[in-house]
Coordinates of C-alpha atoms and ligand atoms in Angstrom, one line a residue:
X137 CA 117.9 -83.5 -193.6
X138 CA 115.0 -80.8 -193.0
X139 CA 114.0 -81.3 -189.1
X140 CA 110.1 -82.1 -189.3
X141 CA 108.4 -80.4 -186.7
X142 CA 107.0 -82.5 -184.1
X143 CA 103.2 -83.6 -184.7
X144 CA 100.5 -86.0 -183.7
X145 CA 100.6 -89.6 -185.1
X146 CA 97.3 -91.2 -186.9
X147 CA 96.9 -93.8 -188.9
X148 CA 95.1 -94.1 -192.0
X149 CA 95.6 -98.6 -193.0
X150 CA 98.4 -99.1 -192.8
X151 CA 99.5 -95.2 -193.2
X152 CA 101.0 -93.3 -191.0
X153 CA 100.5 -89.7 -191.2
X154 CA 102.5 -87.4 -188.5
X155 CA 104.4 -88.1 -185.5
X156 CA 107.7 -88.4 -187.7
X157 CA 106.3 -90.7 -190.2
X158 CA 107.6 -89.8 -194.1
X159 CA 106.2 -87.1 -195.6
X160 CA 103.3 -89.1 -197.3
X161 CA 102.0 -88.2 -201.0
X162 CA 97.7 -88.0 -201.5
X163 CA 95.3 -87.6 -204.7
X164 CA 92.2 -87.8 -205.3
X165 CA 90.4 -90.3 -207.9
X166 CA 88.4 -88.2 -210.8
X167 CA 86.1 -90.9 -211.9
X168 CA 82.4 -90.8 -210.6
X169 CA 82.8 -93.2 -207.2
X170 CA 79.7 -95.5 -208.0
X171 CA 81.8 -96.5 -211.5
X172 CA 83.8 -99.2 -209.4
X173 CA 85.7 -100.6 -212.6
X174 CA 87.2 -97.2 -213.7
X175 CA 87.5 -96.1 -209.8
X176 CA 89.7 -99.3 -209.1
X177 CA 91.5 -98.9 -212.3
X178 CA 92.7 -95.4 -211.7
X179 CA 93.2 -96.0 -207.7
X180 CA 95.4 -99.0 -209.0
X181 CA 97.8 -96.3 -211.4
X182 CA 98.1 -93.8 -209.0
X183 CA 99.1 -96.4 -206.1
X184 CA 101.6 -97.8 -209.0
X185 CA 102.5 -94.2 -209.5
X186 CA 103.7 -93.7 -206.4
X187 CA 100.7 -92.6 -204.4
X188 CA 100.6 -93.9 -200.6
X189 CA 96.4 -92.5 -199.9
X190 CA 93.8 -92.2 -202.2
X191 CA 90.5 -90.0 -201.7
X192 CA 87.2 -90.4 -203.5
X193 CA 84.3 -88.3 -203.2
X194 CA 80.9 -90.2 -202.4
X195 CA 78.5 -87.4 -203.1
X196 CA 75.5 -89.7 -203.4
X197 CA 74.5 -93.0 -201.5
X198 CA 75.2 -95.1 -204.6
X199 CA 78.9 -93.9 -204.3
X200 CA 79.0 -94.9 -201.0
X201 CA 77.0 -98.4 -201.9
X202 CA 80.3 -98.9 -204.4
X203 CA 82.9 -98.4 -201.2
X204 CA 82.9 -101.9 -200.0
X205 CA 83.8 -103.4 -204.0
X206 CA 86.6 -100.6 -204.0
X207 CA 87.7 -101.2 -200.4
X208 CA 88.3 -104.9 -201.3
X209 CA 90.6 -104.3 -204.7
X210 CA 92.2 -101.3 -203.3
X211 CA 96.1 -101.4 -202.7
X212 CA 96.2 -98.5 -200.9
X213 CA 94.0 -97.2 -197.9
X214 CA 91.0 -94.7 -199.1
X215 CA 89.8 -91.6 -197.8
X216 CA 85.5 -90.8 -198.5
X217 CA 85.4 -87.1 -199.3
X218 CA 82.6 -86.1 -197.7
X219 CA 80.6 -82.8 -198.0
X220 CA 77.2 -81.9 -196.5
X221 CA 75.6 -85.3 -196.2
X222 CA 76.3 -86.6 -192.8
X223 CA 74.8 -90.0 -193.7
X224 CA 77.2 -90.4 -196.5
X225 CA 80.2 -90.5 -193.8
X226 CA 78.2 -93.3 -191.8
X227 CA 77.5 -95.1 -195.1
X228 CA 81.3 -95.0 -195.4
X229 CA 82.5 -95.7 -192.1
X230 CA 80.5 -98.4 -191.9
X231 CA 82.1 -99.7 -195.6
X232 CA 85.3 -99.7 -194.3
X233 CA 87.4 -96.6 -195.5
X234 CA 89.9 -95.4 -193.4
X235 CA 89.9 -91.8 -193.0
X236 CA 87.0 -89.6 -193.5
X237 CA 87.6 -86.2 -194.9
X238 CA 84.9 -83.6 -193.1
X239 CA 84.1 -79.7 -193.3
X240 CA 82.1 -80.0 -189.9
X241 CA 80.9 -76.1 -191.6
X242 CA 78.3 -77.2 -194.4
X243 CA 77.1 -80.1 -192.3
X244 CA 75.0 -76.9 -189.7
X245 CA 73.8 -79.7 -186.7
X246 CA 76.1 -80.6 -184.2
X247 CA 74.5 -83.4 -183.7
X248 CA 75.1 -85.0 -186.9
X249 CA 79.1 -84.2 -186.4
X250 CA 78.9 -85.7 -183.1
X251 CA 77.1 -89.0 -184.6
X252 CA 80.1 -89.1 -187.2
X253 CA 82.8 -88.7 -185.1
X254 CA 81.2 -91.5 -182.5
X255 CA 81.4 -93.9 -185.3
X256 CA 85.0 -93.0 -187.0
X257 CA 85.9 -93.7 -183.2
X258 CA 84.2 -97.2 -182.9
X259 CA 86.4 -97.9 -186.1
X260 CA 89.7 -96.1 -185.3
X261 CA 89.3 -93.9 -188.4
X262 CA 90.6 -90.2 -188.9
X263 CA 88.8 -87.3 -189.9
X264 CA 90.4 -84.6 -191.7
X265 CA 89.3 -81.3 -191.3
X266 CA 89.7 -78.5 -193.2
X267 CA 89.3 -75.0 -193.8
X268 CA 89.5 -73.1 -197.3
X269 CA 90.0 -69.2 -197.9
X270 CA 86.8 -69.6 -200.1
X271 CA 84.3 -71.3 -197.9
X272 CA 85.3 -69.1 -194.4
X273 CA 83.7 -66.2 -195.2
X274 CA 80.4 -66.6 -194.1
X275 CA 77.6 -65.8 -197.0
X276 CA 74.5 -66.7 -195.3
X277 CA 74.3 -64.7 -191.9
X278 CA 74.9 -60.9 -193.8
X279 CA 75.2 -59.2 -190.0
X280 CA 78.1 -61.2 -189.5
X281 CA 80.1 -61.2 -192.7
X282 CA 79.5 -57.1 -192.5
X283 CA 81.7 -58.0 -189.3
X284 CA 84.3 -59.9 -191.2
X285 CA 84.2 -57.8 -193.9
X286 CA 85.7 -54.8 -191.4
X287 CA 88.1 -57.1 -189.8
X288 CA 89.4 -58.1 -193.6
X289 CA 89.3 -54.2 -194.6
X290 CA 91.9 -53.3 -192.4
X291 CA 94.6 -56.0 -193.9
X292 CA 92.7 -58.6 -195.7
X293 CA 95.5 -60.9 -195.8
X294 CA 96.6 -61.5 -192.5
X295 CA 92.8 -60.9 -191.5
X296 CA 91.6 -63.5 -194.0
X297 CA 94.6 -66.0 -192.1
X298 CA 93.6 -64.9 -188.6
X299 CA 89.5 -65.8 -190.0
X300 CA 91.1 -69.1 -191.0
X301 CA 92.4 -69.8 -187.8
X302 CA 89.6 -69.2 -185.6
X303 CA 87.1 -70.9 -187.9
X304 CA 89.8 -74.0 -187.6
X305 CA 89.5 -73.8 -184.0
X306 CA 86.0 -73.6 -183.9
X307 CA 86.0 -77.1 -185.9
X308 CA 87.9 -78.2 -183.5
X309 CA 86.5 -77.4 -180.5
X310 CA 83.6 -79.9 -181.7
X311 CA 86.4 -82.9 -181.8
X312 CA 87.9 -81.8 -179.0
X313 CA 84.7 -81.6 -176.8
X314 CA 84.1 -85.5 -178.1
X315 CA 87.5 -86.3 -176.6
X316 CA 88.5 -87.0 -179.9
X317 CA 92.0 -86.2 -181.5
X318 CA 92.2 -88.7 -184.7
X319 CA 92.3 -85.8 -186.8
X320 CA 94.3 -84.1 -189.8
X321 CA 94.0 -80.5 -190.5
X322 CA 93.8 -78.3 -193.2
X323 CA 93.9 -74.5 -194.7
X324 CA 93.5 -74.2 -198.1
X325 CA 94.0 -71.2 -200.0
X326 CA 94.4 -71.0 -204.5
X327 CA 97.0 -68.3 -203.4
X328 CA 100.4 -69.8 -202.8
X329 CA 101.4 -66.8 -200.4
X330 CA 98.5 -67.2 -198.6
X331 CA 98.3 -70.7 -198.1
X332 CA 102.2 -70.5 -196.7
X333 CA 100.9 -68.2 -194.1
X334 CA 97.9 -70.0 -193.2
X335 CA 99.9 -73.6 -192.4
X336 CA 102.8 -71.6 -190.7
X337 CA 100.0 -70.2 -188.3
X338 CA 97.9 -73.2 -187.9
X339 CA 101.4 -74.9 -187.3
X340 CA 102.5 -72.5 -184.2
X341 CA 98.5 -72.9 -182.8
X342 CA 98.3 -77.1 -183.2
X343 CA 100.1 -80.1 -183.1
X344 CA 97.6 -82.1 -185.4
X345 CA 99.3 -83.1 -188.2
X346 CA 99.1 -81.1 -191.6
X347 CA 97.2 -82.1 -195.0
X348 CA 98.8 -79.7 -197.2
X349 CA 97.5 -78.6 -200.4
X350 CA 96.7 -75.5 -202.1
X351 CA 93.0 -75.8 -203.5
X352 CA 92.0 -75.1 -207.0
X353 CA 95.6 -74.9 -208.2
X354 CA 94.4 -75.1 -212.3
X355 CA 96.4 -77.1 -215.1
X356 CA 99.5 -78.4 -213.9
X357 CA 101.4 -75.6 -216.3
X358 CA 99.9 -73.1 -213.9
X359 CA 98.9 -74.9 -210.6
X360 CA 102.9 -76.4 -210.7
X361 CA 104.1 -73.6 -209.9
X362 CA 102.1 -72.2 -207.2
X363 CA 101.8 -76.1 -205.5
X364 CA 105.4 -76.0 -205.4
X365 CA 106.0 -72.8 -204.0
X366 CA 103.7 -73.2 -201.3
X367 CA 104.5 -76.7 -200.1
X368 CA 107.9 -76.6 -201.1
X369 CA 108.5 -73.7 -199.1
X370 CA 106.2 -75.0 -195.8
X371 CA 108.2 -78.4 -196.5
X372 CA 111.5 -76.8 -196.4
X373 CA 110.5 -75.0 -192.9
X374 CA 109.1 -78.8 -191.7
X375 CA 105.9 -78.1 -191.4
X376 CA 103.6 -80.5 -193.6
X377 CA 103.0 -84.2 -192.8
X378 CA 101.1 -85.7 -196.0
X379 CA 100.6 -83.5 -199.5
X380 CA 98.0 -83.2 -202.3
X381 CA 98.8 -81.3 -205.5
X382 CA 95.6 -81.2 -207.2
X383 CA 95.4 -80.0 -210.9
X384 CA 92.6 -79.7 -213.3
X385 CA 93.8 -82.8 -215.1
X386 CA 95.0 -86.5 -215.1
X387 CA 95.4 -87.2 -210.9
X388 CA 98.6 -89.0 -212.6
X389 CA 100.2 -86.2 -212.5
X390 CA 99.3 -84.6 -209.0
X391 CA 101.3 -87.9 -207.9
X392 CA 104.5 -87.4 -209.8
X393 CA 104.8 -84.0 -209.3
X394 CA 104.0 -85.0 -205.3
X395 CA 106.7 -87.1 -205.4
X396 CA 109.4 -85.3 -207.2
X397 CA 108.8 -82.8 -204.7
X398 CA 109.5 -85.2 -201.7
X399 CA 112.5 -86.4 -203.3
X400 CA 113.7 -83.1 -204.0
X401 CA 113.8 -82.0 -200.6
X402 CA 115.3 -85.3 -199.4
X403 CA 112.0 -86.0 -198.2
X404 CA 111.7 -89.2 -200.1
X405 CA 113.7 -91.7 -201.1
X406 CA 114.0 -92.1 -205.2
X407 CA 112.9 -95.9 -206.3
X408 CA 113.4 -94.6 -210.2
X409 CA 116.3 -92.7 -212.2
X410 CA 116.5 -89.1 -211.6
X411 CA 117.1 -86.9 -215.0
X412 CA 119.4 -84.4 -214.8
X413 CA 119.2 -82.5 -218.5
X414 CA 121.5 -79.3 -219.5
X415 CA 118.7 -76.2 -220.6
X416 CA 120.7 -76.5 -224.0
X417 CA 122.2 -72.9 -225.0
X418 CA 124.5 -71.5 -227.8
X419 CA 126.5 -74.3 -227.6
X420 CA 124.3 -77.0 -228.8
X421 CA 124.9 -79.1 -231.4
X422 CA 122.3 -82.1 -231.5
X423 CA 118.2 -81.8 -231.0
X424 CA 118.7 -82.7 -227.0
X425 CA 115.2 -81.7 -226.3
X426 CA 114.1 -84.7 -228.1
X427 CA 116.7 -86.5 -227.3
X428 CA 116.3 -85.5 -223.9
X429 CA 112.5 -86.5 -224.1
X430 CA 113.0 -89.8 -225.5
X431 CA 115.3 -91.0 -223.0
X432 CA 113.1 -89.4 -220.4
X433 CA 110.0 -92.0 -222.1
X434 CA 112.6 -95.1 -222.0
X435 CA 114.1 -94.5 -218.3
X436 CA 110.4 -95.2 -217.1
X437 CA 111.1 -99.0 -217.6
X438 CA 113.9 -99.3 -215.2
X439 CA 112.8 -99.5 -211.4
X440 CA 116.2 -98.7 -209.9
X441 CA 117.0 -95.0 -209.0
X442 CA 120.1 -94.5 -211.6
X443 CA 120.9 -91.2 -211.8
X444 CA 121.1 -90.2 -215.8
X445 CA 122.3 -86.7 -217.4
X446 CA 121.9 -85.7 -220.6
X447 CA 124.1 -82.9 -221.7
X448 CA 124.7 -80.3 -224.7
X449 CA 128.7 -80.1 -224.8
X450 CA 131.5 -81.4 -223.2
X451 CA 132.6 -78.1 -222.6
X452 CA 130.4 -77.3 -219.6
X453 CA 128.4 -80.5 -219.5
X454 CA 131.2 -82.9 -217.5
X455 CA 131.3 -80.4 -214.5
X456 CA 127.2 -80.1 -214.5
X457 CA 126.8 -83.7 -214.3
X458 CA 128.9 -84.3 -211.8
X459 CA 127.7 -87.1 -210.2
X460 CA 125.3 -89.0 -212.7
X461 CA 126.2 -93.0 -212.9
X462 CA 125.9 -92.4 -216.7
X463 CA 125.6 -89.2 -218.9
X464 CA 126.1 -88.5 -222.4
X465 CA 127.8 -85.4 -223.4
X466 CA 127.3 -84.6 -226.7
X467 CA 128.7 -82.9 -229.7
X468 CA 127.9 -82.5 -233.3
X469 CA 127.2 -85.6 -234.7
X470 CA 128.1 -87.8 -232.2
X471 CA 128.0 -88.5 -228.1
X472 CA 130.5 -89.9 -225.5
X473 CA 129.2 -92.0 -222.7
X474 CA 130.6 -91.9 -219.3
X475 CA 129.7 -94.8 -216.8
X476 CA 130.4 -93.7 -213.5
X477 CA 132.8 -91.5 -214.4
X478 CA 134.1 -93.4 -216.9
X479 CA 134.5 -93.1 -220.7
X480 CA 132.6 -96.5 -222.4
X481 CA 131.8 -95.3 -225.8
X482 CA 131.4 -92.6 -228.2
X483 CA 128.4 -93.4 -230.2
X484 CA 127.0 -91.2 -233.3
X485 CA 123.6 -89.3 -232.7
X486 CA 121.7 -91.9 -234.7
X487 CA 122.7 -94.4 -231.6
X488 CA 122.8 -92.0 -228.9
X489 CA 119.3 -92.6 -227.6
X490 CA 119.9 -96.8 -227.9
X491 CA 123.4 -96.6 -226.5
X492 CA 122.6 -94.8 -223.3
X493 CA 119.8 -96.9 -222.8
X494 CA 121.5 -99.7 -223.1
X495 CA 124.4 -98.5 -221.1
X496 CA 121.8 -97.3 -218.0
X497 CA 120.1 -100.8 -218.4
X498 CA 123.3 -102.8 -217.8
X499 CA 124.1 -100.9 -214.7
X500 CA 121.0 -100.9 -213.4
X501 CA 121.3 -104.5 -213.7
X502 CA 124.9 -104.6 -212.2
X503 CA 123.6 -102.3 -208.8
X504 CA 120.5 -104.8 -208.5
X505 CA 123.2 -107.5 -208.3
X506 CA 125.0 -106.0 -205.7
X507 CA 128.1 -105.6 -208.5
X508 CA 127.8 -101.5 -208.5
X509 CA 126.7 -99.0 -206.7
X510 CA 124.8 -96.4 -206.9
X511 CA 127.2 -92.5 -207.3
X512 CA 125.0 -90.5 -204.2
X513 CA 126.8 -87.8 -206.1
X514 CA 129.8 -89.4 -205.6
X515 CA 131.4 -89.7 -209.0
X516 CA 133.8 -87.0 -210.3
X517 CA 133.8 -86.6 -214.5
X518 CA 136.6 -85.4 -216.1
X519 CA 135.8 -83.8 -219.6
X520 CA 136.7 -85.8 -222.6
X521 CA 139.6 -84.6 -224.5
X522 CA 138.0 -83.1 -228.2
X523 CA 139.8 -82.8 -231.3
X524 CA 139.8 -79.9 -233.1
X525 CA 138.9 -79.9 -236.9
X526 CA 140.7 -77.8 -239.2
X527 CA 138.0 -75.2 -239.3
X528 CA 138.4 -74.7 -235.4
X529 CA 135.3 -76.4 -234.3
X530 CA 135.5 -79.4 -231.9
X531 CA 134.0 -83.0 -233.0
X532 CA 134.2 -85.3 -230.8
X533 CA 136.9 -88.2 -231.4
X534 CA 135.5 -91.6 -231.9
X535 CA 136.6 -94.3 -230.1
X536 CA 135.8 -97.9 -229.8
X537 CA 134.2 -99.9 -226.9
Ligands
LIG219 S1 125.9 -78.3 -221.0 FE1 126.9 -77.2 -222.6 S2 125.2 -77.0 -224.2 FE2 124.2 -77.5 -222.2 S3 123.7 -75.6 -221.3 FE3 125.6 -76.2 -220.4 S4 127.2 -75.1 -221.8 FE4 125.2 -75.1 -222.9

């Protein structure tokens, strides 16, 4: 287990975020707000994906007119992204939502912050409150971002982290001077490196509890990789209390990748089979990345976290799938299916896909009746026996249920 480090408890609903409470997974809705129908539908597939918070932004008072119809079909509890409109926070306060996301920066009067923050308090609803590389670096006031600008000169990446920082706490100081502590912080950067050393600084400084995300990440074939550094490596220190992977595509797929992360790091619990695959090599016999694919597509219909592998050979395959409740090692022409560790079948590659299926189906079915359990790693596989054939190559030998 990664020790978490210690944080400030709010709740968003029924969500708790800090103070100990699991690592929770966020994403954010990409349908225009005041569109309830296609707003519910896609908050309902990303809370049946796996998503415990789901943010919309309510740019425009018709957006926040559509809060109280969302609110009421919602299964999970909604965050109103909220950027330069004060009213549009009130509007969604007073709808119901149950955290507020605010950059207390682009809305200039005090005032205005003050008369948000009295009402999330009347409600009991957090505000987030973030900072991002791009938007701390003032534009407006040219005397002072001269003055930044020589601060940055000098080492513009720990400068830009320090500017962070102090533009955080100056956020802050505006909550903190309304008594008010309900809050989540953030600081964003696209730079994975960057956004690493901004958390692990605003970590050390507060003891609100962290949104973590790194902003504008791209496609998921680019943003993947520089999401999962980041919050893998500020998860793996324990710093990080709720996560957003945002991509330039379906939000689908900021929530699996969300929570394959969690579960990676032991950070979540698996409810769904876990795929462990060989990279295929020189060795290979079959087409496993289809196969591998396919039976990827099937295992989405099973709810129970089975661990599957899917290997290239049985010559390497049996010791890297140590562990899986069922795996198929195969060979030309033909697989051999171990349950548990045990040998139930060798099938040809025609009935490879079907058979494993089948065989991860009925012991699914057995753990959810209490009559297995599930490996936890637990089960040792010995390698099948092969026979060679005359021309030196090893088939695989059939043999029958
Ligand atoms: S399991 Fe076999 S085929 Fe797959 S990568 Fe390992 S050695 Fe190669």
């Amino acid at each position: 287990m990664i020790p978490r480090r210690k944080t400030r408890q709010v709740m968003v609903g029924g969500v708790a975020i800090g103070g100990g409470a699991p690592v929770c997974v966020q994403s954010m809705t990409s349908t225009y707000t005041h569109d309830i129908g296609a707003t519910v539908r896609q908050i309902r597939q990303l809370a049946e994906a796996g998503c415990d918070i789901v943010r919309l932004a309510v740019p425009e008072k018709r957006d926040t007119q559509a809060l109280p119809a969302i609110l009421e079909q919602s299964p999970v509890p909604i965050v109103a992204d909220v950027h330069f409109h004060f009213e549009r926070a009130l509007e969604s306060v007073e709808a119901g939502v149950h955290k507020i996301r605010l950059n207390p920066g682009n809305i200039k009067d005090r005032k205005k912050v003050d008369r948000v923050i009295a009402a999330c308090r009347e409600r009991g609803i957090p505000i987030r409150v973030g900072v991002n590389e791009g938007s701390v670096v003032e534009r407006r006031d040219k005397a002072l971002r001269d003055l930044q600008r020589q601060s940055l000169d000098t080492d513009y990446r720990a400068g830009l982290v320090r500017l962070m920082v102090s533009v955080l706490e100056d956020y802050l100081r505006v909550f903190e001077e309304n008594d008010f502590h309900d809050v989540v912080i953030s600081a964003k950067s696209i730079d994975a490196s960057m956004v690493i050393d901004a958390y692990r600084a605003i970590s050390e400084r507060f003891d609100y509890p962290l949104h973590l995300g790194v902003t504008h990440a791209g496609p998921p074939e680019t943003g993947r990789i520089r999401s999962i550094a980041a919050l893998g490596s500020l998860l793996s220190l324990g710093v990080g209390d709720t996560i957003r992977i945002s991509y330039a595509a379906d939000p689908i797929y900021e929530v699996e990748d969300g929570k394959e992360l969690l579960c990676s790091l032991g950070l979540r619990n698996r409810v769904e089979p876990e795929l462990i695959a060989c990279p295929t090599c020189g060795r290979i016999e079959i087409d496993l990345i289809k196969l591998v694919a396919e039976v990827r597509q099937k295992l989405s219909a099973i709810k129970t976290p089975v661990k599957v592998a899917v290997m290239g050979c049985v010559v390497n395959g049996p010791g890297e799938a140590e562990g899986a409740d069922v795996a198929v090692f195969a060979g030309k022409g033909r697989g051999i299916i171990y349950v548990q560790g045990e040998q139930t079948r060798t099938v040809n590659e025609s009935e490879m896909l079907d058979a494993l299926f089948e065989e991860c189906v009925a012991f699914a079915d057995r753990v959810e009746r209490g009559e297995a359990v599930l490996s936890n790693s637990r089960v040792n596989i010995v390698p099948p026996d092969p026979l060679p054939r005359k021309d030196g190559s090893m088939p695989l030998k059939v043999v029958s249920r």
